[in-house]
Short mmCIF file of C-alpha atoms and ligand atoms in Angstrom, two decimals:
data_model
loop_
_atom_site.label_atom_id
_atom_site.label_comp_id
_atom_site.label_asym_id
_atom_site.label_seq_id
_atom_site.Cartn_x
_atom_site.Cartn_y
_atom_site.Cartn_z
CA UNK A 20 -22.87 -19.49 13.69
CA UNK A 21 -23.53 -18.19 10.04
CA UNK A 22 -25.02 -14.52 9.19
CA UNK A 23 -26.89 -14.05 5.97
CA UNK A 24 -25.71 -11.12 4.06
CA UNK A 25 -28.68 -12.18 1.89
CA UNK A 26 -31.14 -11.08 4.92
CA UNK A 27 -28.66 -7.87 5.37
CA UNK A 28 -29.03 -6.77 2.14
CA UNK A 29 -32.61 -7.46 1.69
CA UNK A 30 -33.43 -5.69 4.54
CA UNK A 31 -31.77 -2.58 3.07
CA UNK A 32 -33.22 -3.07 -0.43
CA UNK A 33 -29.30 -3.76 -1.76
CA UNK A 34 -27.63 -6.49 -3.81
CA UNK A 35 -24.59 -8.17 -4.10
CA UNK A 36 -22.66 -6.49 -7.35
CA UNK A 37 -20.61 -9.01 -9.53
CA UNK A 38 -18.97 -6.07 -11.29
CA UNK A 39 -17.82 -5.02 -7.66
CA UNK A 40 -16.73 -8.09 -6.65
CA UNK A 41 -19.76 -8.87 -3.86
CA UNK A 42 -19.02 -11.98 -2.31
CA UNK A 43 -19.35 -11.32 1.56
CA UNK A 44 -17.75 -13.97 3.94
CA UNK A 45 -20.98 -15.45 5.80
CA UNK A 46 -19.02 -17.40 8.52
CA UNK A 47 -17.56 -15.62 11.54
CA UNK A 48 -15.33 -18.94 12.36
CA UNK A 49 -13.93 -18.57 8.91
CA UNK A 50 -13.08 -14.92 9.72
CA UNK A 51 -11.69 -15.44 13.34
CA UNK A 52 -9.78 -18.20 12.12
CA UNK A 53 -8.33 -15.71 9.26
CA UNK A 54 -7.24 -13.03 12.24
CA UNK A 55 -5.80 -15.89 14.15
CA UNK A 56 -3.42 -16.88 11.44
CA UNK A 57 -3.12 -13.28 10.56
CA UNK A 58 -1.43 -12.58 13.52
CA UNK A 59 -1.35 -8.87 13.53
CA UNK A 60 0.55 -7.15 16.33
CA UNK A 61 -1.29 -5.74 18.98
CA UNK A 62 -2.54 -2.21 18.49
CA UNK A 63 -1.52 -2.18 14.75
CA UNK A 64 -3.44 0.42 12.67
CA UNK A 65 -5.06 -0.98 9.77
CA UNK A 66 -6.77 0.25 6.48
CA UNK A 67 -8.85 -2.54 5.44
CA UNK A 68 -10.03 -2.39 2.02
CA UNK A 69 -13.56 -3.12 1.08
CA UNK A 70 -15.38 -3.76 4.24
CA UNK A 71 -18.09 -5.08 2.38
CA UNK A 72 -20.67 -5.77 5.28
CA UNK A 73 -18.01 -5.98 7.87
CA UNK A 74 -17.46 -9.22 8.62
CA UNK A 75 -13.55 -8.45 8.88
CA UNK A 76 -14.01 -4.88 10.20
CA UNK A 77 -16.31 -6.42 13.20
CA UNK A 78 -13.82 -8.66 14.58
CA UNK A 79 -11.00 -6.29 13.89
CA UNK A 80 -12.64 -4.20 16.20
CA UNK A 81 -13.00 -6.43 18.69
CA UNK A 82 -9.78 -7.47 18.78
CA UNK A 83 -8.83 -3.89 19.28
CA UNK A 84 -7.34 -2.66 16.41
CA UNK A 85 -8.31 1.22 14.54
CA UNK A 86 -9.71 0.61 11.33
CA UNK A 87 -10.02 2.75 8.40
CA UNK A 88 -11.91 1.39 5.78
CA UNK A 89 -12.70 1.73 1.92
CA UNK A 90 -15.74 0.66 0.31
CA UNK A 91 -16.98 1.84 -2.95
CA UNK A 92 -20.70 0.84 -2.61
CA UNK A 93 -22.19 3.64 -0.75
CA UNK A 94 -25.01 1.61 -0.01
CA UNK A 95 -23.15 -0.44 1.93
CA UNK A 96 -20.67 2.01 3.67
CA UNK A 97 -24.08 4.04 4.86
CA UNK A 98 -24.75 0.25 6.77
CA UNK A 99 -21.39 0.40 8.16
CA UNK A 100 -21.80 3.72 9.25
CA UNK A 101 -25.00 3.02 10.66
CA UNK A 102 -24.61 -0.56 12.38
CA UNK A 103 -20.87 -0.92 12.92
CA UNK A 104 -19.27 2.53 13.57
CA UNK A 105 -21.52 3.56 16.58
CA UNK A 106 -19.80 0.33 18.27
CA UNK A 107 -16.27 1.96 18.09
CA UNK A 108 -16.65 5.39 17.41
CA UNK A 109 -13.40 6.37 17.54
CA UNK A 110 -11.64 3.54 16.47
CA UNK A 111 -13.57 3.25 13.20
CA UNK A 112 -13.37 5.52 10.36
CA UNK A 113 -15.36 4.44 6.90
CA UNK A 114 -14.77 6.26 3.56
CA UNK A 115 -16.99 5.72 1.07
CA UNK A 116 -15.20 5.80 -2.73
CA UNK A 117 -12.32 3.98 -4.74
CA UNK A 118 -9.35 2.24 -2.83
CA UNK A 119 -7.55 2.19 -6.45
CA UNK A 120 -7.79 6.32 -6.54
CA UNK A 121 -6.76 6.81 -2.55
CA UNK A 122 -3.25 7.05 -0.55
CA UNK A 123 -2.40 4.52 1.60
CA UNK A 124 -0.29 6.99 4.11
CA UNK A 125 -3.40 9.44 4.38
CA UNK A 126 -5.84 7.00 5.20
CA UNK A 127 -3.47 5.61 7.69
CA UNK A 128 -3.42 9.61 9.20
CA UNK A 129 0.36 9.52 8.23
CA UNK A 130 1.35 6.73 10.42
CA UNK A 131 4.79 5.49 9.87
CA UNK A 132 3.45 1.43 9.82
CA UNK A 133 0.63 0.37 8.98
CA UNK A 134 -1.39 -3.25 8.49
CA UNK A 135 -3.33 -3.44 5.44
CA UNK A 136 -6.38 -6.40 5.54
CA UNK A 137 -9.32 -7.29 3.06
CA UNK A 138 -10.97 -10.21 1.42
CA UNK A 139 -10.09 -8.42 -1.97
CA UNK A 140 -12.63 -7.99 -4.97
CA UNK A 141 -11.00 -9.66 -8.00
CA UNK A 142 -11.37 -6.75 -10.45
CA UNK A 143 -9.07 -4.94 -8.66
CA UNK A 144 -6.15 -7.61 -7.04
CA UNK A 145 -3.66 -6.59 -9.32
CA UNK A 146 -3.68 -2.78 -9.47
CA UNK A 147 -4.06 -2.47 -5.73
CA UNK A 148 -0.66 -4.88 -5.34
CA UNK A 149 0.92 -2.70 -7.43
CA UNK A 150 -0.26 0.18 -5.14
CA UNK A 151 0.68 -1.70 -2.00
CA UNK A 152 4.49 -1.81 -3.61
CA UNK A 153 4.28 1.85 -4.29
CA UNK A 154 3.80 1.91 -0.43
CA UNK A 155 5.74 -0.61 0.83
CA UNK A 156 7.65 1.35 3.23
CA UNK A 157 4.56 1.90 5.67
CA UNK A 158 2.73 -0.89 4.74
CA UNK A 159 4.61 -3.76 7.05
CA UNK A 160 2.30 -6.36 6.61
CA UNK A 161 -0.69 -7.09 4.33
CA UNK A 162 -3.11 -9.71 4.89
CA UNK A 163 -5.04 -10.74 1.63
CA UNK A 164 -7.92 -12.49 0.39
CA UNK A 165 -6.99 -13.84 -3.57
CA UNK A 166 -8.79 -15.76 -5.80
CA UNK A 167 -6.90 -18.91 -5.09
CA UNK A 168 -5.82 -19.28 -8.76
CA UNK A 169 -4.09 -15.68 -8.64
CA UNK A 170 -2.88 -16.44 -5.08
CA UNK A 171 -1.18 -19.65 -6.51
CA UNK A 172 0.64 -17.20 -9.16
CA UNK A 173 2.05 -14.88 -6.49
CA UNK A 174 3.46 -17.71 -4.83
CA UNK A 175 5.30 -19.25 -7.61
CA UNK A 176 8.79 -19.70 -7.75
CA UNK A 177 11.46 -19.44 -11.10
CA UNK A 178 10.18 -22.82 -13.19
CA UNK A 179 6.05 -22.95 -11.93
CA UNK A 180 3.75 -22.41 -14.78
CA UNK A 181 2.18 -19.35 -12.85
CA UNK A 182 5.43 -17.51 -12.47
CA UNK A 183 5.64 -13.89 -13.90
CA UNK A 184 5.56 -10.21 -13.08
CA UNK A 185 4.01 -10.09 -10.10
CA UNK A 186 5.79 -13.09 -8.56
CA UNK A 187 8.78 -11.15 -9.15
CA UNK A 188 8.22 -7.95 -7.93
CA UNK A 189 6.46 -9.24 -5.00
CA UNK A 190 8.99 -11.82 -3.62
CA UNK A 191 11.53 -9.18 -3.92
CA UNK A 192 9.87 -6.75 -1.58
CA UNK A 193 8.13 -9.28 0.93
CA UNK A 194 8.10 -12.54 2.57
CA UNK A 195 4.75 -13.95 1.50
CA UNK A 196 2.94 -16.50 3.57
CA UNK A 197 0.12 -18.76 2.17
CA UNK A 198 -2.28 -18.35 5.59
CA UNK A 199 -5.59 -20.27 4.94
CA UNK A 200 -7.72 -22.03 1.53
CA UNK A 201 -10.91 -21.29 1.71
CA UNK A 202 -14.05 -22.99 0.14
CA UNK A 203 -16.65 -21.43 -2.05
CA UNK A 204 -19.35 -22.55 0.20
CA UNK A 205 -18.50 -19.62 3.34
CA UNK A 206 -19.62 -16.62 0.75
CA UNK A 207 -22.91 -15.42 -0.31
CA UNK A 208 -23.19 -15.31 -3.34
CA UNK A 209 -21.01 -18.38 -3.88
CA UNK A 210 -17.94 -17.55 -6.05
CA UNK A 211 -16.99 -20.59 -8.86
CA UNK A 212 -13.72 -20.78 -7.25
CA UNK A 213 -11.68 -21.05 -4.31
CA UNK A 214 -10.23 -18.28 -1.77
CA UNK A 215 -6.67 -18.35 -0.15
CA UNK A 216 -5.29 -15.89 2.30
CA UNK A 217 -1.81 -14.92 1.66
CA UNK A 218 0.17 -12.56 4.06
CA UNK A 219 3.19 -10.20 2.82
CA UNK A 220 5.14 -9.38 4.98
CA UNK A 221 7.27 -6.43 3.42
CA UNK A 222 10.84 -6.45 3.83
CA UNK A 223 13.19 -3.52 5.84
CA UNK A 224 16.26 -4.51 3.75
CA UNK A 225 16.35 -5.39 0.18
CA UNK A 226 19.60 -7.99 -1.06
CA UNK A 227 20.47 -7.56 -3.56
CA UNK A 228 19.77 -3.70 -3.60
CA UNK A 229 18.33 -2.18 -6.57
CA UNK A 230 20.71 0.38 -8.08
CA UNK A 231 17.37 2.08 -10.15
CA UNK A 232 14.19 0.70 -9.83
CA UNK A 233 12.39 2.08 -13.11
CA UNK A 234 15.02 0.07 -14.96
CA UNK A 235 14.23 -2.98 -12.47
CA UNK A 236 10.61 -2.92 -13.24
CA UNK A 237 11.21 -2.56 -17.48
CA UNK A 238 13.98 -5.66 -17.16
CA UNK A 239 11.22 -7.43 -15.61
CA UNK A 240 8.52 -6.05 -17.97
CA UNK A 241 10.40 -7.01 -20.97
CA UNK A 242 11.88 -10.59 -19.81
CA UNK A 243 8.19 -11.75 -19.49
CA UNK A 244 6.11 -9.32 -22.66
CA UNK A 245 7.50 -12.61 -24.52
CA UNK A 246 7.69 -15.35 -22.02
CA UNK A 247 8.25 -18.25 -24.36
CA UNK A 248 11.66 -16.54 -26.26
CA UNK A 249 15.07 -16.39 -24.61
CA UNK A 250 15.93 -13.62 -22.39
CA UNK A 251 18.42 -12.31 -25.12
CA UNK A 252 15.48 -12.11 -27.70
CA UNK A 253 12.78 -10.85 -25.14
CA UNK A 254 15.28 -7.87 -23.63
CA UNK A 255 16.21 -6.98 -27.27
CA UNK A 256 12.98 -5.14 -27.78
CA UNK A 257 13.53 -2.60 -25.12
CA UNK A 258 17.33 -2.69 -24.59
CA UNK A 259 20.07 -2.26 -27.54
CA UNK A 260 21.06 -5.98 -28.62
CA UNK A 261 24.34 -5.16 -27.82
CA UNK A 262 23.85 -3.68 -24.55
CA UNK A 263 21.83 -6.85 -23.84
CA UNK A 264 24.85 -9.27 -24.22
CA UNK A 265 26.64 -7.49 -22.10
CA UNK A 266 24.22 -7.01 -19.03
CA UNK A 267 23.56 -11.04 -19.44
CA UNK A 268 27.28 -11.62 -19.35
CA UNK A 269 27.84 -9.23 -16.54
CA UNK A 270 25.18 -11.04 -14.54
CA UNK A 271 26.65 -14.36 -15.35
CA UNK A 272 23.24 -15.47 -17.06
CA UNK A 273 22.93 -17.12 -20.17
CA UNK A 274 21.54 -15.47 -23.30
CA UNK A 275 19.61 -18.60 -23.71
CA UNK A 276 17.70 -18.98 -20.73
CA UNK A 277 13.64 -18.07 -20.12
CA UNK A 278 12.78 -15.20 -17.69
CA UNK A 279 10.51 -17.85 -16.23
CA UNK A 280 13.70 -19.60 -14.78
CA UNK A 281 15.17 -16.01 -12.74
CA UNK A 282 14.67 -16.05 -9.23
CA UNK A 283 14.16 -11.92 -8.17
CA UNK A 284 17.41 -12.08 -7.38
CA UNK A 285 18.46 -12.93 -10.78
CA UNK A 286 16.55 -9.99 -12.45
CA UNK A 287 18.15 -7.43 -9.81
CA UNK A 288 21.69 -8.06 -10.89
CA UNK A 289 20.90 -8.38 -14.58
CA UNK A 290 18.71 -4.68 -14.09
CA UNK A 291 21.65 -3.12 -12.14
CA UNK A 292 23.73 -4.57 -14.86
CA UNK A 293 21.15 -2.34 -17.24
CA UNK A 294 21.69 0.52 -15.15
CA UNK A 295 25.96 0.26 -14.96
CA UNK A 296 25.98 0.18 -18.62
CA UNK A 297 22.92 3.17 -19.00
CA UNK A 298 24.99 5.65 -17.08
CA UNK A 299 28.03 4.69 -16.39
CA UNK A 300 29.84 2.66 -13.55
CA UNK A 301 30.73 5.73 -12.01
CA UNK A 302 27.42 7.10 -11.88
CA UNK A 303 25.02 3.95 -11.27
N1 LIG B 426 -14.81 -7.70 3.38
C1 LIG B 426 -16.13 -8.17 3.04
C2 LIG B 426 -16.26 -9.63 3.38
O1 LIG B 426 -15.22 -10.28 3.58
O2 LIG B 426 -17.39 -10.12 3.43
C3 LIG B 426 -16.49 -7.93 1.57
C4 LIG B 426 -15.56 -8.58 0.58
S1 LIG B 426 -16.09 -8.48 -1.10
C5 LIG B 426 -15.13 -9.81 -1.79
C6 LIG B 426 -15.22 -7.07 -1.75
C7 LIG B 426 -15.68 -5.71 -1.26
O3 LIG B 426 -14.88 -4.69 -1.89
C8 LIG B 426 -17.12 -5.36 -1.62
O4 LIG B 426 -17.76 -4.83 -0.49
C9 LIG B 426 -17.00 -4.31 -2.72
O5 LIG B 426 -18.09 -3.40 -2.77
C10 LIG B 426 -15.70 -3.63 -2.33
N2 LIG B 426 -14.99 -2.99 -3.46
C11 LIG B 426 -14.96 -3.37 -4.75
N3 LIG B 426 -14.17 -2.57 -5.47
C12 LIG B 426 -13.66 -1.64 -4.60
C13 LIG B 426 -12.79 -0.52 -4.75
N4 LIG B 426 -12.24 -0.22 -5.92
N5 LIG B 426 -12.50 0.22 -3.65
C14 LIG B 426 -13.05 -0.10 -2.44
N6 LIG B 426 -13.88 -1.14 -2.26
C15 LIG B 426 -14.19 -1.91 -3.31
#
């Protein structure tokens, strides 16, 4: 069975907003079949982040779960308000605004764990995974919706074309899972591309620990602000030349190499490296 967000939105005198990201999923087999691979625990509380016209937040809900949900279009968190929260009163909460400008833990009512879900709008993929780091210590697992091109670049290992920033920081922090592709043809409107879920599951222990994180996140910054030079050139413009060498040679990795070629693991040692020589073996 299909629903037509087209009739929906009619019906309520709305559109679908490019700028916003408005491609609603119009296949409830697409979205049970998302949950099913999803496999959230039982009784999990999740924020879900741009409910769009619910076609997550419904089945959620069935399955049991609390929701709290974003969405920035208050034409279309009045519908949710109005169709899908008398359903499960107290099981669904629905804030209208900017997921970008809100805090995880409070919309989760200060829950220790939390699941985070959404079929994400492109605009704002990035930011938000950045955000979803920041809270990494509630947030156990997120379930994703990516453009499949930026999905393929979170995957990527040390060597893949797509590899960078993001495929650093995020395979550091959390398993990630590629869960289901999905075709153009089960959104209205019809995106130009492809879809893939991706879960992350976020990690309780972190090997090789991070001695100072700020310092983990500029190693990384700087290794990839010029992706084609060696690491020794690249670091040089935000470390002393010197203190480069030294942090390479103290993380057994040659000057000459790409930061396309470090595993996570690889950047950790070399940033702790960093952070020995910054302040001191004693203090680091
Ligand atoms: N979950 C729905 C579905 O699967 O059909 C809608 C997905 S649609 C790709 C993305 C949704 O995110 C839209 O409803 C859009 O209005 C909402 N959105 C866009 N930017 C947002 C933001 N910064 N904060 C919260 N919601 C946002």
């Amino acid at each position: 069975m299909t629903v037509s967000p087209r009739k929906i939105l009619n019906e309520r005198g709305l559109a679908a907003h490019k700028g916003l990201g408005q491609n609603f999923l119009a296949d409830p087999g697409t979205a049970r079949r998302l949950l099913d691979r999803a496999e959230l625990p039982s009784g999990m509380f999740i924020v879900e982040i741009g409910p769009g016209l619910g076609a997550l937040t419904a089945p959620l809900l069935e399955r049991g779960f609390s929701v709290a949900a974003v969405e920035i279009d208050r034409g279309l968190s009045q519908y949710l308000e109005e169709e899908l929260r008398p359903q499960a009163p107290d099981r669904l909460t629905i804030y209208s605004g900017d997921i970008l400008e809100m805090d995880f833990r409070e919309l989760a009512g200060g829950r220790a764990s939390f699941g985070v879900v959404g079929n994400l709008p492109y605009q704002i993929s990035s930011p938000l995974l950045f955000n979803l780091l920041e809270a990494r210590e509630n947030v156990s697992i997120a379930v994703l919706m990516f453009q499949k091109e930026l999905a393929d670049r979170l995957v990527a290992g040390p060597g893949d074309r797509t590899y960078g920033i993001l495929s650093v920081f995020l395979n550091y922090y959390a398993r990630i899972e590629r869960l289901l592709d999905i075709g153009p043809e089960v959104f209205f409107p019809r995106p130009k591309v492809g879809s893939t879920v991706l879960r992350l599951t976020f990690k309780s222990s972190l090997d090789p620990a991070i001695k100072d994180e700020e310092i983990f996140k500029q190693t990384v910054r700087a290794g990839f602000a010029q992706r084609r030079k060696t690491l020794k050139n690249a670091l040089s413009a935000r470390f002393a030349p010197e203190m480069v060498e030294a942090a390479l040679s103290a993380a057994g990795i040659k000057p000459d190499k790409r930061a396309e070629t470090l595993t996570s693991g690889d950047f950790v040692r070399l940033a702790n490296a960093f952070s020995t020589l910054s302040f001191g073996p004693g203090q680091a």
